[in-house]
Amino acid sequence: MSEAAKRDDLVTELEDLVATSDTGARKPHGLTGKLLLGVAALWSLFQLWIASPLPYMLGFGVFNSTEARSIHLALAVFLGFMAFPAFRRSPRDHVPLVDWLMALAGAFCAAYIYIFYTDLAGRPGNPTTVDVVVALAGLALLLEATRRALGPPLMIVALVFIIYSLAGPWMPDMLSHRGVSFVSLANHQWLTTQGVFGIALGVSTSFVFLFVLFGSLLDKAGAGNYFIKLAFSLLGHYRGGPAKAAVAASGMTGLISGSSIANTVTTGTFTIPMMKRVGYTAEQAGAVEVSASVNGQIMPPVMGAAAFLMVEYVGIPYTEIIKHAFLPAVISYIALFYIVHLAALKAGMQGLQSSNPDRPLLRKLFGFLTGLLLIMGLSVAVYYGLGWLKPLLGEHAGWIIALGLGIAYIALLRIGSRYPDLELDDPTSPVVILPQTRPTLMTGLHYILPVVVLVWCLMVERLSPGLSAFWATAFMIFIMLTQHPLTALFRKQRNIAGPLRRGADDLWQGLVAGARNMIGIGIATATAGIIVGAVSQTGVGLVLADLVEALSMGNLLLMLVLTAVLSLILGMGLPTTANYIVVSALLAPVIVTLGQQNGLIVPLIAVHMFVFYFGIMADVTPPVGLASFAAAAISGGDPIRTGFQAFYYSLRTAALPFLFIFNTDLLLIDVSFVYGVVIFIVATVAMLIFAAATQGWMLTRSRWYESLLLLLVAFTLFRPGFWMDLLHDPYQSVPPAQITEALDRMEPDSNLRMQISGLDDVGNPRTFHLLVPVPDGATGEQRLDRLGLTLMQEDERTLVDMVTYGSLASELGFDFDQEIIEVLAPVDRRRKEWMWIPALMVFALVAGLQWRRRQVAPLTSR
């Protein structure tokens, strides 16, 4: 068999793998195939319609959130039965009659809330027999659709929670509850927004679909190929260049792809053969691509579906989610870049042949800095220029800004049309010459504009994620329809009909691909809603909290390890989104509560980011990581060994969640801009040192004690407060009766730590810690009053006498009759950042030892 034929077979095999896991392996012919494509495109158009302002402007087609969720799930379930075969031996080229019946029945059950919305609203909590039958049938069909689209694990987990809801009285003592009837189960899970049609499905309907559609359109327009070519042109000629290009290309592709497997296949088809060419083993090449592709899900501004769920679960704006996620994601990618560089150094690899003209290093550096300063200056000019123009232009500002954006698009497209359309060489060919950077860069600059629109709407205009994605997608549709005809005109080509048809075909394929990519996510969020609904209906969350606390023996670190292990285990069968929903619903409140009991105030966003990161790590972890199997299919390596190597490369991603739980500065929580820049620099250096320690190589091969010292240095840079707390207690104890005097002495914007004893929501005694901000005020009495807190003394006890409704004290968790056991006030001491100095001195010692050994090695080898 020829190399071309082998490559075609590999591409077909990889497309089937992606289809089986993401979009559905069935491709029926004839009228059924056209219907499947039509329904998928209709789903995309429906989501665009409900996200746009058009329904409110035109006065029809307005759907409330519950109706939209019902239609969303109906289309997802219909396509799930149509696109995913029941078994491996089931036909792929046509849809059996049974699947037709199940698809129609499932769609009807899901759309039942929309069809009979008025009737159901008139009898809340009082379902009829028909309501119950439809709800129970809908649950059964949803579980079957889940099995087909996502495999058995999520279906089994959801089924276990349904059985637990029904069989509560027969459970062991610790897990027992009064149980629910079939009627109550049907009503709670299907006919309200507490179960299947809850927050998770609402986020899928409102936000996630549009971002997935935006990524699909961007990819079909050519942006994915552009990112790969640009990364290779920039980095392919450096030592181990293809691996560095794989990291950069996967990071950029991660902006538009929410699937680890699709990302691996898209970029890996080109990067993995080239990595093997320069000296990486098959397992190393596959592992680099898997690590880079999986980390694409933590890269702002999109971050997969889980980021949008955090908006609802944590209750903070999406812009805050992006801010908290930015630093860990960036330093994780920088560290991976360094890891592949170290692997290239250890193996003595070289890069590929460059097509760029040779230039002195200083000239290259000057050109890079000039371009960076130009982009920064342009960004500042646009930000402040538009900020000044918008009030001046008034209601016409939107149209004028859109006109300016259109002019920029046409200008960039005209510049790109001067260069030929570049294609990467076949990575398996004997000779590969990388594309030149300048022509490659110029041909696709207009792809950046929709991303700019998305970021602008999110970060500057502060529009909702759904509306921001709509405007970015609308602009993307405009680009898809016009880029080929305009390029043909700029190149003075007479035939415009062909480019017009090509643009329309790209748009159609993008609409279909976006919907098919959403089938699994839509079904997963609905099924995960069953678990969330069971938790709220049975109160199993409180039981689980007691169980986990018992297993962890009250130790927060052990609790975090258990949570990480649970995320990895569930992630072997659940997609990242469903994994995040399940673990965050069950364990996030437990971690926060346990932290309070141990004196550690853990922000809720930090806990959710912790769960999110380990949900992503599950895509890497053997033996089930599908991304590793996809990479191994391309590289020809062993999938299990590829998975272990990818996990080894991803240790930095596994370490980060533990670090930002104990040092929330890494999430940029309550830090100034200047200090944020310092944290970014120090954290990046720390992560590079951590990578060098785990890889056993920095300037040369590390000795075991050098690796240990490097790990110690990295830990100190990440968490300097650990050592400073050992040297000097950060707080001094204040008698609870002297809270007013303590508040009087403290600086505004500082914090008091209080240990509180009281009752929880169900009347059980509990002890927890609170971090209490010190408000403005001339005296301690004024500050206590602005907190909304009134205290009373009863013998030697300090009790909460009154909490003002809606006050800061109420938000923090103060309640009537609680006792303040201990008050800790911060003391003046040296800043924790002083611990960086001895850490850097140890690092300099290790670097000096390795430098000396590196200089001696060439002499001794002569």
XYZ file of C-alpha atoms in Angstrom, residues 94-402:
309
model
C -29.308 4.264 7.488
C -31.493 4.813 10.564
C -33.453 1.744 11.779
C -37.176 2.122 12.499
C -36.620 1.651 16.262
C -34.222 4.598 16.317
C -36.733 6.711 14.418
C -39.401 5.933 17.017
C -37.053 6.610 19.934
C -35.839 9.857 18.379
C -39.379 11.146 17.856
C -40.571 9.966 21.280
C -37.530 11.464 23.021
C -37.962 14.769 21.198
C -41.654 14.886 22.147
C -40.930 14.174 25.822
C -38.256 16.870 25.902
C -40.499 19.371 24.090
C -43.445 18.528 26.354
C -42.714 21.477 28.653
C -42.703 23.860 25.699
C -45.813 22.415 24.051
C -47.891 22.370 27.247
C -46.139 25.184 29.080
C -49.336 27.095 29.937
C -51.104 23.994 31.265
C -48.121 22.945 33.376
C -47.731 26.448 34.776
C -51.368 26.341 35.883
C -50.889 23.216 38.026
C -47.406 23.436 39.588
C -46.546 20.458 41.778
C -49.762 18.667 40.779
C -48.894 16.550 37.710
C -51.490 14.500 35.889
C -51.070 10.865 34.945
C -50.028 11.887 31.415
C -47.432 14.269 32.848
C -45.917 11.505 34.955
C -45.871 8.987 32.089
C -44.207 11.477 29.746
C -41.661 12.458 32.396
C -40.702 8.867 33.241
C -40.482 7.961 29.547
C -38.372 11.066 28.965
C -35.957 10.073 31.734
C -35.592 6.569 30.282
C -35.032 7.872 26.745
C -32.563 10.496 27.983
C -30.543 7.786 29.720
C -30.484 5.731 26.511
C -29.408 8.772 24.482
C -26.667 9.352 27.053
C -25.430 5.780 26.691
C -25.214 6.171 22.937
C -23.604 9.585 22.808
C -21.341 9.440 25.878
C -21.010 5.772 26.793
C -22.363 3.864 29.797
C -20.558 5.633 32.714
C -22.634 8.821 32.910
C -25.838 6.842 32.326
C -24.929 4.471 35.175
C -24.097 7.315 37.562
C -27.411 9.051 36.802
C -29.319 5.765 37.159
C -27.696 5.162 40.556
C -28.952 8.543 41.766
C -32.465 7.819 40.479
C -32.479 4.481 42.304
C -31.136 6.188 45.418
C -33.980 8.709 45.266
C -36.604 5.956 45.087
C -35.000 3.494 47.511
C -34.114 5.927 50.323
C -35.883 4.053 53.178
C -34.007 0.825 52.347
C -30.559 2.382 52.275
C -27.958 1.910 55.078
C -28.492 4.149 58.097
C -25.979 6.803 57.075
C -27.400 7.055 53.555
C -31.078 6.525 54.288
C -33.776 9.117 53.693
C -37.553 9.082 53.524
C -37.539 8.338 49.799
C -39.546 9.838 46.950
C -42.441 8.446 44.943
C -42.460 7.979 41.188
C -44.820 10.943 40.896
C -42.557 13.159 42.986
C -39.488 11.956 41.048
C -41.120 12.669 37.699
C -42.294 16.099 38.778
C -38.971 17.160 40.316
C -36.691 15.790 37.630
C -38.666 16.537 34.450
C -41.491 19.016 35.049
C -39.553 21.651 37.022
C -36.220 23.420 36.615
C -34.670 21.549 39.555
C -33.516 18.508 37.616
C -33.019 17.837 33.908
C -34.086 21.345 32.874
C -31.939 23.006 35.539
C -28.982 25.357 35.516
C -26.645 23.056 33.589
C -29.004 22.684 30.618
C -29.774 26.403 30.845
C -26.084 27.241 30.462
C -25.821 24.834 27.531
C -28.778 26.605 25.911
C -27.773 30.182 26.638
C -23.981 30.210 26.348
C -22.252 26.996 25.419
C -23.941 26.311 22.084
C -23.028 29.725 20.713
C -19.376 29.403 21.670
C -19.162 25.918 20.170
C -20.859 27.204 17.016
C -18.473 30.165 16.896
C -15.503 27.799 17.098
C -16.923 25.535 14.379
C -17.500 28.452 12.024
C -14.028 29.815 12.700
C -12.519 26.413 11.964
C -14.535 25.869 8.777
C -13.514 29.335 7.589
C -9.858 28.232 7.715
C -8.666 29.604 11.052
C -7.625 26.194 12.396
C -5.353 25.548 9.437
C -4.066 29.124 9.679
C -3.067 28.695 13.331
C -1.190 25.482 12.544
C 0.691 27.040 9.618
C 1.529 30.161 11.587
C 2.876 28.157 14.537
C 5.093 26.062 12.255
C 6.392 29.074 10.360
C 7.322 30.799 13.626
C 8.730 27.891 15.636
C 9.344 24.880 13.397
C 13.013 25.704 12.727
C 14.051 25.865 16.401
C 15.484 22.929 18.346
C 12.638 20.431 18.673
C 10.610 22.972 16.685
C 7.653 20.785 15.656
C 6.879 20.074 19.333
C 7.000 23.784 20.146
C 4.789 24.467 17.140
C 2.390 21.769 18.374
C 2.105 23.503 21.753
C 1.468 26.903 20.172
C -0.938 25.569 17.529
C -2.918 23.542 20.062
C -3.126 26.546 22.375
C -4.526 28.698 19.567
C -6.811 25.920 18.333
C -8.023 25.469 21.904
C -9.527 28.942 21.611
C -11.979 27.642 19.025
C -12.308 23.947 19.913
C -13.966 22.623 23.055
C -12.994 19.012 22.376
C -9.662 17.525 23.428
C -9.975 14.707 20.903
C -10.878 16.975 17.984
C -8.019 19.296 18.925
C -5.589 16.359 19.066
C -6.669 15.039 15.673
C -6.797 18.458 13.960
C -3.291 19.569 14.902
C -1.743 16.165 15.582
C -2.156 14.973 11.999
C 0.521 17.512 11.045
C 2.547 17.936 14.236
C 3.088 14.340 15.353
C 4.832 13.057 12.166
C 7.050 16.141 12.183
C 7.936 15.654 15.856
C 8.971 12.086 15.083
C 11.053 13.390 12.171
C 13.278 15.510 14.430
C 13.823 12.795 17.049
C 10.850 12.489 19.429
C 9.696 8.926 20.044
C 6.189 7.963 18.995
C 4.992 8.079 22.594
C 6.679 11.434 23.285
C 5.235 12.997 20.119
C 1.733 11.777 20.959
C 2.060 12.862 24.591
C 3.141 16.397 23.665
C 0.139 16.778 21.370
C -2.260 15.349 23.958
C -0.939 17.600 26.744
C -1.180 20.682 24.554
C -4.614 19.814 23.172
C -6.187 18.980 26.518
C -4.890 22.206 28.035
C -6.730 24.108 25.312
C -9.836 23.764 27.494
C -8.319 25.908 30.265
C -7.332 28.705 27.884
C -9.468 31.873 28.163
C -11.668 33.331 26.825
C -13.726 30.238 25.889
C -12.465 27.454 28.239
C -15.040 24.874 27.184
C -18.504 24.606 28.661
C -17.481 24.421 32.318
C -16.460 28.092 32.434
C -20.029 29.154 31.675
C -21.375 26.797 34.315
C -19.098 28.512 36.850
C -20.892 31.777 36.106
C -24.123 30.267 37.412
C -22.711 28.076 40.166
C -20.282 30.611 41.654
C -22.404 33.681 40.913
C -19.695 35.956 39.490
C -19.476 37.601 36.037
C -17.816 35.754 33.171
C -15.141 38.442 32.961
C -14.111 37.520 36.513
C -13.905 33.845 35.521
C -11.535 34.813 32.697
C -9.392 36.909 35.043
C -9.056 34.106 37.582
C -8.289 31.493 34.904
C -5.782 33.557 32.940
C -2.567 33.193 34.933
C -2.691 29.408 35.604
C -3.517 28.701 31.951
C -0.728 30.858 30.549
C 2.006 29.618 32.878
C 0.871 26.029 32.241
C 1.390 26.502 28.490
C 4.720 28.273 29.002
C 5.877 25.354 31.154
C 4.817 22.809 28.512
C 6.778 24.801 25.941
C 9.811 24.560 28.244
C 9.266 20.828 28.822
C 9.437 20.029 25.106
C 12.529 22.239 24.862
C 14.190 20.205 27.644
C 13.240 16.962 25.881
C 14.872 18.309 22.718
C 18.015 19.277 24.648
C 18.280 15.849 26.282
C 18.030 14.106 22.903
C 20.197 16.606 20.990
C 17.401 17.333 18.495
C 17.353 19.947 15.754
C 14.558 21.795 13.989
C 13.210 21.655 10.443
C 14.541 23.637 7.518
C 13.363 27.240 7.648
C 12.193 29.235 4.633
C 12.653 32.583 6.359
C 15.591 34.780 5.323
C 18.476 34.749 7.808
C 18.483 37.764 10.079
C 20.657 38.695 13.069
C 19.175 37.830 16.461
C 19.068 41.475 17.532
C 17.122 42.377 14.409
C 14.625 39.568 15.071
C 14.257 40.693 18.680
C 13.813 44.310 17.592
C 11.156 43.289 15.072
C 9.292 41.255 17.694
C 9.363 44.081 20.233
C 8.282 46.591 17.589
C 5.325 44.435 16.639
C 4.412 43.902 20.299
C 4.575 47.640 21.060
C 2.531 48.374 17.924
C -0.200 45.930 19.006
C -0.196 47.333 22.537
C -0.357 50.900 21.243
C -3.168 50.027 18.849
C -5.075 48.291 21.649
C -4.741 51.324 23.925
C -5.773 53.665 21.104
C -8.840 51.580 20.283
C -9.854 51.171 23.926
C -9.523 54.791 24.962
C -10.432 56.144 21.522
C -13.725 54.283 21.464
C -14.263 55.150 25.113
C -14.075 58.822 24.106
C -16.032 58.465 20.862
C -18.977 56.419 22.166
C -20.501 59.181 24.332
C -19.847 61.695 21.542
C -21.518 59.589 18.829
C -24.442 58.583 21.027
C -26.896 56.144 19.451
C -24.895 56.057 16.205
C -21.785 54.687 17.931
C -22.629 51.049 17.170
C -23.048 51.633 13.451
C -19.860 53.684 13.188
C -17.830 51.115 15.130
C -19.252 48.360 12.890
